PDB file of C-alpha atoms in Angstrom:
ATOM      1  CA  MET N1498     174.606  60.739 141.615  1.00 41.00           C
ATOM      2  CA  PRO N1499     176.390  57.636 142.915  1.00 47.00           C
ATOM      3  CA  ALA N1500     179.801  58.082 144.510  1.00 49.00           C
ATOM      4  CA  ASP N1501     181.508  55.847 141.964  1.00 56.00           C
ATOM      5  CA  ASP N1502     180.765  58.498 139.316  1.00 86.00           C
ATOM      6  CA  PHE N1503     183.436  60.656 140.964  1.00 94.00           C
ATOM      7  CA  THR N1504     187.181  60.178 140.689  1.00 95.00           C
ATOM      8  CA  ALA N1505     189.213  59.086 143.686  1.00 95.00           C
ATOM      9  CA  GLU N1506     190.649  62.611 143.917  1.00 95.00           C
ATOM     10  CA  GLN N1507     187.170  64.139 143.949  1.00 96.00           C
ATOM     11  CA  ARG N1508     185.916  61.694 146.604  1.00 96.00           C
ATOM     12  CA  GLU N1509     188.969  62.493 148.732  1.00 96.00           C
ATOM     13  CA  GLY N1510     188.178  66.208 148.394  1.00 96.00           C
ATOM     14  CA  PHE N1511     184.564  65.651 149.426  1.00 96.00           C
ATOM     15  CA  ALA N1512     185.737  63.754 152.520  1.00 96.00           C
ATOM     16  CA  TRP N1513     188.153  66.523 153.547  1.00 96.00           C
ATOM     17  CA  ASN N1514     185.518  69.187 153.009  1.00 95.00           C
ATOM     18  CA  ARG N1515     182.803  67.425 154.934  1.00 95.00           C
ATOM     19  CA  ALA N1516     185.115  66.836 157.912  1.00 94.00           C
ATOM     20  CA  SER N1517     186.146  70.499 157.804  1.00 91.00           C
ATOM     21  CA  TRP N1518     182.593  71.833 157.654  1.00 91.00           C
ATOM     22  CA  ASP N1519     181.311  69.383 160.274  1.00 94.00           C
ATOM     23  CA  GLU N1520     183.926  70.565 162.771  1.00 93.00           C
ATOM     24  CA  ARG N1521     183.266  74.264 162.145  1.00 89.00           C
ATOM     25  CA  VAL N1522     179.493  74.179 162.599  1.00 93.00           C
ATOM     26  CA  GLU N1523     179.560  74.850 166.340  1.00 91.00           C
ATOM     27  CA  ALA N1524     181.894  77.856 165.941  1.00 90.00           C
ATOM     28  CA  HIS N1525     179.676  79.236 163.189  1.00 89.00           C
ATOM     29  CA  TRP N1526     176.545  78.742 165.302  1.00 90.00           C
ATOM     30  CA  ARG N1527     178.087  80.784 168.146  1.00 89.00           C
ATOM     31  CA  SER N1528     179.495  83.546 165.921  1.00 87.00           C
ATOM     32  CA  ARG N1529     178.118  87.066 165.694  1.00 85.00           C
ATOM     33  CA  MET N1530     177.338  86.626 161.990  1.00 85.00           C
ATOM     34  CA  TYR N1531     175.043  83.661 162.442  1.00 89.00           C
ATOM     35  CA  ARG N1532     173.598  84.894 165.749  1.00 91.00           C
ATOM     36  CA  GLU N1533     172.390  87.967 163.888  1.00 91.00           C
ATOM     37  CA  HIS N1534     170.832  85.802 161.161  1.00 93.00           C
ATOM     38  CA  ALA N1535     169.083  83.628 163.749  1.00 95.00           C
ATOM     39  CA  ASP N1536     167.944  86.595 165.834  1.00 95.00           C
ATOM     40  CA  ALA N1537     166.338  88.211 162.783  1.00 96.00           C
ATOM     41  CA  LEU N1538     164.296  85.043 162.333  1.00 97.00           C
ATOM     42  CA  ARG N1539     163.440  84.905 166.039  1.00 96.00           C
ATOM     43  CA  ALA N1540     162.189  88.485 165.778  1.00 97.00           C
ATOM     44  CA  GLY N1541     159.709  87.407 163.117  1.00 96.00           C
ATOM     45  CA  GLY N1542     161.649  88.661 160.100  1.00 95.00           C
ATOM     46  CA  HIS N1543     164.593  87.437 158.048  1.00 96.00           C
ATOM     47  CA  ASP N1544     168.129  88.502 157.162  1.00 92.00           C
ATOM     48  CA  LEU N1545     168.058  88.030 153.388  1.00 96.00           C
ATOM     49  CA  GLU N1546     169.619  90.946 151.546  1.00 94.00           C
ATOM     50  CA  PRO N1547     167.033  93.140 149.793  1.00 95.00           C
ATOM     51  CA  ARG N1548     168.896  92.810 146.482  1.00 95.00           C
ATOM     52  CA  LEU N1549     168.469  89.018 146.636  1.00 97.00           C
ATOM     53  CA  VAL N1550     164.785  89.253 147.484  1.00 98.00           C
ATOM     54  CA  GLU N1551     164.308  91.603 144.532  1.00 97.00           C
ATOM     55  CA  ALA N1552     166.327  89.405 142.165  1.00 97.00           C
ATOM     56  CA  MET N1553     164.408  86.261 143.102  1.00 98.00           C
ATOM     57  CA  GLY N1554     161.001  87.883 142.834  1.00 97.00           C
ATOM     58  CA  ASP N1555     157.813  86.849 144.618  1.00 98.00           C
ATOM     59  CA  VAL N1556     158.202  83.387 146.166  1.00 98.00           C
ATOM     60  CA  ALA N1557     154.844  83.231 147.959  1.00 98.00           C
ATOM     61  CA  GLY N1558     153.328  79.798 147.436  1.00 98.00           C
ATOM     62  CA  LYS N1559     156.282  78.607 145.348  1.00 98.00           C
ATOM     63  CA  ARG N1560     158.543  75.597 145.914  1.00 98.00           C
ATOM     64  CA  LEU N1561     162.129  76.698 146.519  1.00 98.00           C
ATOM     65  CA  ALA N1562     165.265  74.569 146.922  1.00 98.00           C
ATOM     66  CA  HIS N1563     168.297  76.035 148.700  1.00 98.00           C
ATOM     67  CA  LEU N1564     171.388  74.043 147.747  1.00 98.00           C
ATOM     68  CA  GLN N1565     174.383  73.860 150.125  1.00 98.00           C
ATOM     69  CA  CYS N1566     172.286  75.634 152.755  1.00 98.00           C
ATOM     70  CA  HIS N1567     174.699  75.173 155.707  1.00 97.00           C
ATOM     71  CA  MET N1568     172.625  75.853 158.858  1.00 95.00           C
ATOM     72  CA  GLY N1569     169.520  76.780 156.901  1.00 97.00           C
ATOM     73  CA  MET N1570     169.002  80.360 158.035  1.00 97.00           C
ATOM     74  CA  GLU N1571     168.541  81.716 154.520  1.00 97.00           C
ATOM     75  CA  THR N1572     166.259  78.759 153.753  1.00 98.00           C
ATOM     76  CA  LEU N1573     164.063  79.795 156.665  1.00 98.00           C
ATOM     77  CA  GLY N1574     164.221  83.372 155.401  1.00 98.00           C
ATOM     78  CA  TRP N1575     162.644  82.283 152.122  1.00 98.00           C
ATOM     79  CA  GLU N1576     159.942  80.493 154.078  1.00 98.00           C
ATOM     80  CA  ARG N1577     159.264  83.748 155.915  1.00 98.00           C
ATOM     81  CA  LEU N1578     158.614  85.288 152.503  1.00 98.00           C
ATOM     82  CA  GLY N1579     156.038  82.620 151.732  1.00 98.00           C
ATOM     83  CA  ALA N1580     158.046  79.911 149.980  1.00 98.00           C
ATOM     84  CA  ASP N1581     157.607  76.171 150.460  1.00 98.00           C
ATOM     85  CA  ALA N1582     161.327  75.869 151.152  1.00 98.00           C
ATOM     86  CA  SER N1583     163.708  72.899 151.183  1.00 98.00           C
ATOM     87  CA  GLY N1584     167.362  73.087 152.242  1.00 98.00           C
ATOM     88  CA  LEU N1585     170.078  70.547 151.450  1.00 98.00           C
ATOM     89  CA  ASP N1586     173.633  70.285 152.785  1.00 98.00           C
ATOM     90  CA  PHE N1587     176.213  67.516 153.083  1.00 97.00           C
ATOM     91  CA  SER N1588     177.045  68.273 156.742  1.00 97.00           C
ATOM     92  CA  PRO N1589     174.856  66.422 159.290  1.00 97.00           C
ATOM     93  CA  PRO N1590     175.751  68.798 162.184  1.00 97.00           C
ATOM     94  CA  ALA N1591     174.777  71.794 160.032  1.00 97.00           C
ATOM     95  CA  ILE N1592     171.415  70.269 159.173  1.00 98.00           C
ATOM     96  CA  GLU N1593     170.879  69.395 162.845  1.00 98.00           C
ATOM     97  CA  LYS N1594     171.234  73.118 163.640  1.00 98.00           C
ATOM     98  CA  ALA N1595     168.845  73.995 160.817  1.00 98.00           C
ATOM     99  CA  VAL N1596     166.226  71.547 162.060  1.00 98.00           C
ATOM    100  CA  ALA N1597     166.603  72.727 165.665  1.00 97.00           C
ATOM    101  CA  LEU N1598     166.124  76.374 164.677  1.00 98.00           C
ATOM    102  CA  ARG N1599     163.169  75.506 162.438  1.00 98.00           C
ATOM    103  CA  ASP N1600     161.487  73.610 165.253  1.00 98.00           C
ATOM    104  CA  GLU N1601     162.235  76.363 167.772  1.00 98.00           C
ATOM    105  CA  LEU N1602     160.501  78.851 165.476  1.00 98.00           C
ATOM    106  CA  GLY N1603     157.585  76.567 164.645  1.00 98.00           C
ATOM    107  CA  MET N1604     158.400  76.742 160.940  1.00 98.00           C
ATOM    108  CA  SER N1605     158.092  74.000 158.325  1.00 98.00           C
ATOM    109  CA  SER N1606     161.048  74.096 155.905  1.00 98.00           C
ATOM    110  CA  ARG N1607     162.318  70.675 154.886  1.00 98.00           C
ATOM    111  CA  PHE N1608     165.997  69.893 155.480  1.00 98.00           C
ATOM    112  CA  GLU N1609     167.977  66.982 154.045  1.00 98.00           C
ATOM    113  CA  VAL N1610     171.564  65.745 154.323  1.00 98.00           C
ATOM    114  CA  ALA N1611     173.109  64.903 150.950  1.00 97.00           C
ATOM    115  CA  ASN N1612     175.823  65.758 148.483  1.00 97.00           C
ATOM    116  CA  VAL N1613     174.498  68.517 146.211  1.00 97.00           C
ATOM    117  CA  TYR N1614     174.932  66.265 143.189  1.00 97.00           C
ATOM    118  CA  ASP N1615     172.311  63.967 144.721  1.00 97.00           C
ATOM    119  CA  ALA N1616     169.760  66.766 145.150  1.00 98.00           C
ATOM    120  CA  PRO N1617     167.276  65.546 142.493  1.00 98.00           C
ATOM    121  CA  THR N1618     167.234  62.064 144.047  1.00 97.00           C
ATOM    122  CA  VAL N1619     166.767  63.401 147.571  1.00 98.00           C
ATOM    123  CA  LEU N1620     164.543  66.431 146.958  1.00 98.00           C
ATOM    124  CA  GLY N1621     162.758  65.391 143.780  1.00 97.00           C
ATOM    125  CA  ASP N1622     161.916  67.891 141.053  1.00 97.00           C
ATOM    126  CA  GLY N1623     159.143  70.354 140.257  1.00 97.00           C
ATOM    127  CA  PHE N1624     160.704  73.346 142.014  1.00 98.00           C
ATOM    128  CA  ASP N1625     159.830  76.887 141.007  1.00 98.00           C
ATOM    129  CA  ALA N1626     163.096  78.331 142.290  1.00 98.00           C
ATOM    130  CA  VAL N1627     166.628  77.278 143.221  1.00 98.00           C
ATOM    131  CA  PHE N1628     168.787  79.455 145.477  1.00 98.00           C
ATOM    132  CA  VAL N1629     172.571  79.059 145.757  1.00 98.00           C
ATOM    133  CA  SER N1630     174.310  81.327 148.251  1.00 96.00           C
ATOM    134  CA  VAL N1631     177.824  82.667 148.838  1.00 95.00           C
ATOM    135  CA  GLY N1632     180.560  80.052 149.208  1.00 93.00           C
ATOM    136  CA  SER N1633     179.061  77.199 147.213  1.00 97.00           C
ATOM    137  CA  LEU N1634     180.553  76.465 143.790  1.00 98.00           C
ATOM    138  CA  CYS N1635     184.189  76.406 144.935  1.00 95.00           C
ATOM    139  CA  TRP N1636     183.510  73.130 146.779  1.00 96.00           C
ATOM    140  CA  LEU N1637     182.261  71.366 143.643  1.00 97.00           C
ATOM    141  CA  PRO N1638     184.592  69.651 141.164  1.00 97.00           C
ATOM    142  CA  ASP N1639     182.215  69.580 138.188  1.00 97.00           C
ATOM    143  CA  VAL N1640     180.225  72.723 137.397  1.00 97.00           C
ATOM    144  CA  ARG N1641     178.562  71.108 134.383  1.00 97.00           C
ATOM    145  CA  ARG N1642     177.054  68.364 136.558  1.00 97.00           C
ATOM    146  CA  TRP N1643     175.952  71.016 139.013  1.00 98.00           C
ATOM    147  CA  ALA N1644     174.181  72.955 136.246  1.00 98.00           C
ATOM    148  CA  ARG N1645     172.320  69.799 135.185  1.00 98.00           C
ATOM    149  CA  VAL N1646     171.258  69.281 138.816  1.00 98.00           C
ATOM    150  CA  VAL N1647     169.784  72.791 138.878  1.00 98.00           C
ATOM    151  CA  ALA N1648     167.936  72.271 135.593  1.00 98.00           C
ATOM    152  CA  THR N1649     166.587  68.901 136.764  1.00 98.00           C
ATOM    153  CA  LEU N1650     165.217  70.411 139.975  1.00 98.00           C
ATOM    154  CA  LEU N1651     163.391  73.229 138.215  1.00 98.00           C
ATOM    155  CA  ASN N1652     160.057  73.356 136.429  1.00 97.00           C
ATOM    156  CA  GLY N1653     159.948  74.933 132.999  1.00 97.00           C
ATOM    157  CA  GLY N1654     160.228  78.657 133.618  1.00 97.00           C
ATOM    158  CA  GLY N1655     161.714  78.011 137.066  1.00 98.00           C
ATOM    159  CA  ARG N1656     164.260  80.501 138.351  1.00 98.00           C
ATOM    160  CA  LEU N1657     167.851  80.111 139.573  1.00 98.00           C
ATOM    161  CA  LEU N1658     169.361  82.777 141.814  1.00 98.00           C
ATOM    162  CA  LEU N1659     173.095  82.198 142.211  1.00 98.00           C
ATOM    163  CA  ASP N1660     174.909  84.607 144.534  1.00 98.00           C
ATOM    164  CA  ASP N1661     178.488  83.471 145.006  1.00 98.00           C
ATOM    165  CA  VAL N1662     182.127  84.384 145.412  1.00 97.00           C
ATOM    166  CA  HIS N1663     183.602  85.842 142.237  1.00 98.00           C
ATOM    167  CA  PRO N1664     186.144  83.414 140.772  1.00 97.00           C
ATOM    168  CA  LEU N1665     188.672  86.241 140.491  1.00 97.00           C
ATOM    169  CA  LEU N1666     188.644  86.609 144.286  1.00 96.00           C
ATOM    170  CA  ASN N1667     189.337  82.881 144.535  1.00 95.00           C
ATOM    171  CA  THR N1668     192.657  83.417 142.749  1.00 96.00           C
ATOM    172  CA  LEU N1669     193.971  85.876 145.377  1.00 96.00           C
ATOM    173  CA  ASP N1670     195.817  85.324 148.625  1.00 93.00           C
ATOM    174  CA  ASN N1671     197.381  87.435 151.374  1.00 93.00           C
ATOM    175  CA  THR N1672     200.907  88.627 150.603  1.00 93.00           C
ATOM    176  CA  PRO N1673     203.221  90.902 152.607  1.00 91.00           C
ATOM    177  CA  GLY N1674     203.913  94.445 151.450  1.00 91.00           C
ATOM    178  CA  GLU N1675     201.927  96.466 148.919  1.00 91.00           C
ATOM    179  CA  PRO N1676     199.181  95.986 147.866  1.00 94.00           C
ATOM    180  CA  GLY N1677     198.860  93.200 150.473  1.00 94.00           C
ATOM    181  CA  PHE N1678     197.403  90.596 148.129  1.00 96.00           C
ATOM    182  CA  GLY N1679     198.444  88.772 144.993  1.00 95.00           C
ATOM    183  CA  PHE N1680     197.596  85.985 142.573  1.00 95.00           C
ATOM    184  CA  ARG N1681     198.182  82.509 143.967  1.00 93.00           C
ATOM    185  CA  TYR N1682     195.515  80.184 142.567  1.00 93.00           C
ATOM    186  CA  PRO N1683     194.488  79.538 138.933  1.00 93.00           C
ATOM    187  CA  TYR N1684     191.460  81.173 137.336  1.00 95.00           C
ATOM    188  CA  LEU N1685     191.250  78.757 134.396  1.00 93.00           C
ATOM    189  CA  GLY N1686     191.554  74.995 134.275  1.00 85.00           C
ATOM    190  CA  GLY N1687     189.171  73.829 137.002  1.00 80.00           C
ATOM    191  CA  GLY N1688     191.781  71.629 138.715  1.00 90.00           C
ATOM    192  CA  ARG N1689     191.750  70.789 142.409  1.00 95.00           C
ATOM    193  CA  VAL N1690     193.466  73.176 144.801  1.00 94.00           C
ATOM    194  CA  VAL N1691     194.431  71.773 148.212  1.00 95.00           C
ATOM    195  CA  ILE N1692     194.234  74.298 151.044  1.00 87.00           C
ATOM    196  CA  ASP N1693     195.442  73.902 154.638  1.00 85.00           C
ATOM    197  CA  GLU N1694     193.815  76.378 157.005  1.00 78.00           C
ATOM    198  CA  ASP N1695     193.203  76.122 160.735  1.00 72.00           C
ATOM    199  CA  GLY N1696     190.615  78.907 161.049  1.00 62.00           C
ATOM    200  CA  THR N1697     187.287  79.891 159.525  1.00 64.00           C
ATOM    201  CA  TYR N1698     185.548  82.967 158.179  1.00 62.00           C
ATOM    202  CA  VAL N1699     183.551  83.949 161.276  1.00 58.00           C
ATOM    203  CA  ASP N1700     184.727  86.154 164.145  1.00 58.00           C
ATOM    204  CA  GLY N1701     186.855  84.771 166.960  1.00 57.00           C
ATOM    205  CA  ASP N1702     190.090  82.826 167.231  1.00 64.00           C
ATOM    206  CA  HIS N1703     189.669  79.221 166.189  1.00 63.00           C
ATOM    207  CA  CYS N1704     192.020  76.342 165.572  1.00 65.00           C
ATOM    208  CA  PHE N1705     190.536  73.151 164.177  1.00 71.00           C
ATOM    209  CA  GLU N1706     191.882  69.647 163.734  1.00 76.00           C
ATOM    210  CA  ASN N1707     190.480  69.239 160.209  1.00 68.00           C
ATOM    211  CA  GLN N1708     192.526  71.826 158.354  1.00 79.00           C
ATOM    212  CA  ARG N1709     192.705  70.387 154.838  1.00 90.00           C
ATOM    213  CA  SER N1710     190.096  71.147 152.194  1.00 91.00           C
ATOM    214  CA  ALA N1711     189.761  70.907 148.431  1.00 95.00           C
ATOM    215  CA  GLU N1712     188.481  73.679 146.189  1.00 95.00           C
ATOM    216  CA  TRP N1713     187.808  73.950 142.493  1.00 97.00           C
ATOM    217  CA  ASN N1714     187.678  77.407 140.891  1.00 96.00           C
ATOM    218  CA  HIS N1715     185.243  77.807 137.990  1.00 97.00           C
ATOM    219  CA  SER N1716     185.515  80.800 135.692  1.00 97.00           C
ATOM    220  CA  LEU N1717     182.457  82.916 134.946  1.00 98.00           C
ATOM    221  CA  GLY N1718     182.593  81.626 131.390  1.00 97.00           C
ATOM    222  CA  ALA N1719     182.524  78.015 132.568  1.00 97.00           C
ATOM    223  CA  ILE N1720     179.580  78.678 134.894  1.00 98.00           C
ATOM    224  CA  VAL N1721     177.521  80.542 132.309  1.00 98.00           C
ATOM    225  CA  THR N1722     178.221  78.026 129.553  1.00 98.00           C
ATOM    226  CA  ALA N1723     177.371  75.087 131.835  1.00 98.00           C
ATOM    227  CA  LEU N1724     173.988  76.632 132.639  1.00 98.00           C
ATOM    228  CA  ILE N1725     173.234  77.405 128.989  1.00 98.00           C
ATOM    229  CA  ASP N1726     174.148  73.857 127.962  1.00 98.00           C
ATOM    230  CA  ALA N1727     171.829  72.530 130.703  1.00 98.00           C
ATOM    231  CA  GLY N1728     168.900  74.394 129.143  1.00 98.00           C
ATOM    232  CA  MET N1729     168.969  77.537 131.269  1.00 98.00           C
ATOM    233  CA  ARG N1730     168.531  81.060 129.897  1.00 98.00           C
ATOM    234  CA  ILE N1731     170.706  83.719 131.512  1.00 98.00           C
ATOM    235  CA  GLU N1732     168.691  86.786 132.482  1.00 98.00           C
ATOM    236  CA  SER N1733     171.322  88.828 134.296  1.00 98.00           C
ATOM    237  CA  LEU N1734     174.879  88.670 135.605  1.00 98.00           C
ATOM    238  CA  ASP N1735     176.088  91.340 138.018  1.00 97.00           C
ATOM    239  CA  GLU N1736     179.555  91.691 139.565  1.00 97.00           C
ATOM    240  CA  SER N1737     180.067  93.436 142.903  1.00 96.00           C
ATOM    241  CA  PRO N1738     183.120  94.882 144.717  1.00 96.00           C
ATOM    242  CA  HIS N1739     181.485  94.405 148.138  1.00 92.00           C
ATOM    243  CA  CYS N1740     182.540  91.363 150.173  1.00 92.00           C
ATOM    244  CA  VAL N1741     180.389  89.909 152.965  1.00 88.00           C
ATOM    245  CA  TRP N1742     183.357  88.653 154.998  1.00 86.00           C
ATOM    246  CA  LYS N1743     187.013  89.570 155.410  1.00 90.00           C
ATOM    247  CA  ALA N1744     188.368  87.412 152.607  1.00 92.00           C
ATOM    248  CA  LEU N1745     191.817  89.033 152.724  1.00 94.00           C
ATOM    249  CA  GLU N1746     193.683  90.708 155.568  1.00 92.00           C
ATOM    250  CA  VAL N1747     194.031  93.928 153.567  1.00 95.00           C
ATOM    251  CA  MET N1748     190.249  94.423 153.420  1.00 95.00           C
ATOM    252  CA  THR N1749     188.594  97.032 155.616  1.00 94.00           C
ATOM    253  CA  THR N1750     185.084  97.622 156.924  1.00 93.00           C
ATOM    254  CA  GLN N1751     183.054 100.265 158.737  1.00 86.00           C
ATOM    255  CA  ASP N1752     180.017  98.181 159.668  1.00 86.00           C
ATOM    256  CA  GLN N1753     181.502  94.665 160.187  1.00 80.00           C
ATOM    257  CA  GLN N1754     179.134  93.436 157.469  1.00 81.00           C
ATOM    258  CA  THR N1755     180.612  94.670 154.181  1.00 91.00           C
ATOM    259  CA  TRP N1756     184.331  94.502 153.463  1.00 93.00           C
ATOM    260  CA  HIS N1757     186.294  96.370 150.780  1.00 95.00           C
ATOM    261  CA  PHE N1758     189.699  96.448 149.150  1.00 96.00           C
ATOM    262  CA  PRO N1759     191.719  99.543 150.159  1.00 93.00           C
ATOM    263  CA  GLU N1760     192.512 102.366 147.739  1.00 94.00           C
ATOM    264  CA  PRO N1761     193.368 102.395 144.905  1.00 95.00           C
ATOM    265  CA  TRP N1762     191.574  99.053 144.484  1.00 95.00           C
ATOM    266  CA  ARG N1763     188.358  99.908 146.328  1.00 95.00           C
ATOM    267  CA  GLY N1764     185.433  99.466 143.951  1.00 95.00           C
ATOM    268  CA  ARG N1765     187.729  98.211 141.172  1.00 96.00           C
ATOM    269  CA  LEU N1766     187.943  94.458 141.810  1.00 96.00           C
ATOM    270  CA  PRO N1767     184.985  92.051 141.967  1.00 97.00           C
ATOM    271  CA  THR N1768     184.386  89.951 145.072  1.00 97.00           C
ATOM    272  CA  LEU N1769     180.880  88.574 144.438  1.00 97.00           C
ATOM    273  CA  PHE N1770     178.685  87.867 141.438  1.00 98.00           C
ATOM    274  CA  THR N1771     174.926  87.422 141.183  1.00 98.00           C
ATOM    275  CA  LEU N1772     173.401  85.464 138.313  1.00 98.00           C
ATOM    276  CA  VAL N1773     169.729  84.968 137.520  1.00 98.00           C
ATOM    277  CA  ALA N1774     168.648  82.313 135.019  1.00 98.00           C
ATOM    278  CA  THR N1775     165.428  80.545 134.046  1.00 98.00           C
ATOM    279  CA  ARG N1776     164.857  77.050 132.750  1.00 98.00           C
ATOM    280  CA  GLY N1777     163.595  76.977 129.182  1.00 88.00           C
TER     281      GLY N1777
END
């Protein structure tokens, strides 16, 4: 999709986001979270969650596209399970890390640098599966265009597995006092939200120069309707109260892998959602 199809505000947001992600790649690469992902691959396995493997189904011998793949570790995980995997991300430093790890491991996944809206042009079509992982849709201004991208990539009967941040969580922010969080950002409307933040979601103290980013929150209704209108059939939609990073200061963990709201909100507010759909 050519850049002139986006508004000036959207192009500005893309530029902020790419600069932000480019700068954070090295910190992510060195973090415990991503070291564990990479070490699982180096040990001959993968670090994909069992629930995702089950939801996707058998990928052996199938073509799989991982959109917004960051440093490609989940992409390589799908290859470990037998997929002919391709990963796409808009950050050149992230894809450089993905390629380096692939080559270190002697694997064969394809990695490309591109805006996700350009995925059909860059990757082609004829895929049996599309995977979209946590922290993806909030960076995209137009969820309907995204849904058409997914449908274009897939063969008839092809499968989408979308595992992402629940849009309700995207409305919350840290606040002092009880309960320690509150509504700050809109759930409906889909407008751009400008965020200034000097850190990142991995462990360690970080302060980056590129602190401004743009996010767009898409309601579950907007996401589901966009996929249906693009010719996809929704098979399942699950909501989970378990968070895979410390999204809010009030959250607690026992294993440093799964974070929760404190009582009385523990288990009562969604943090992630997992959607499975097939192309008609």
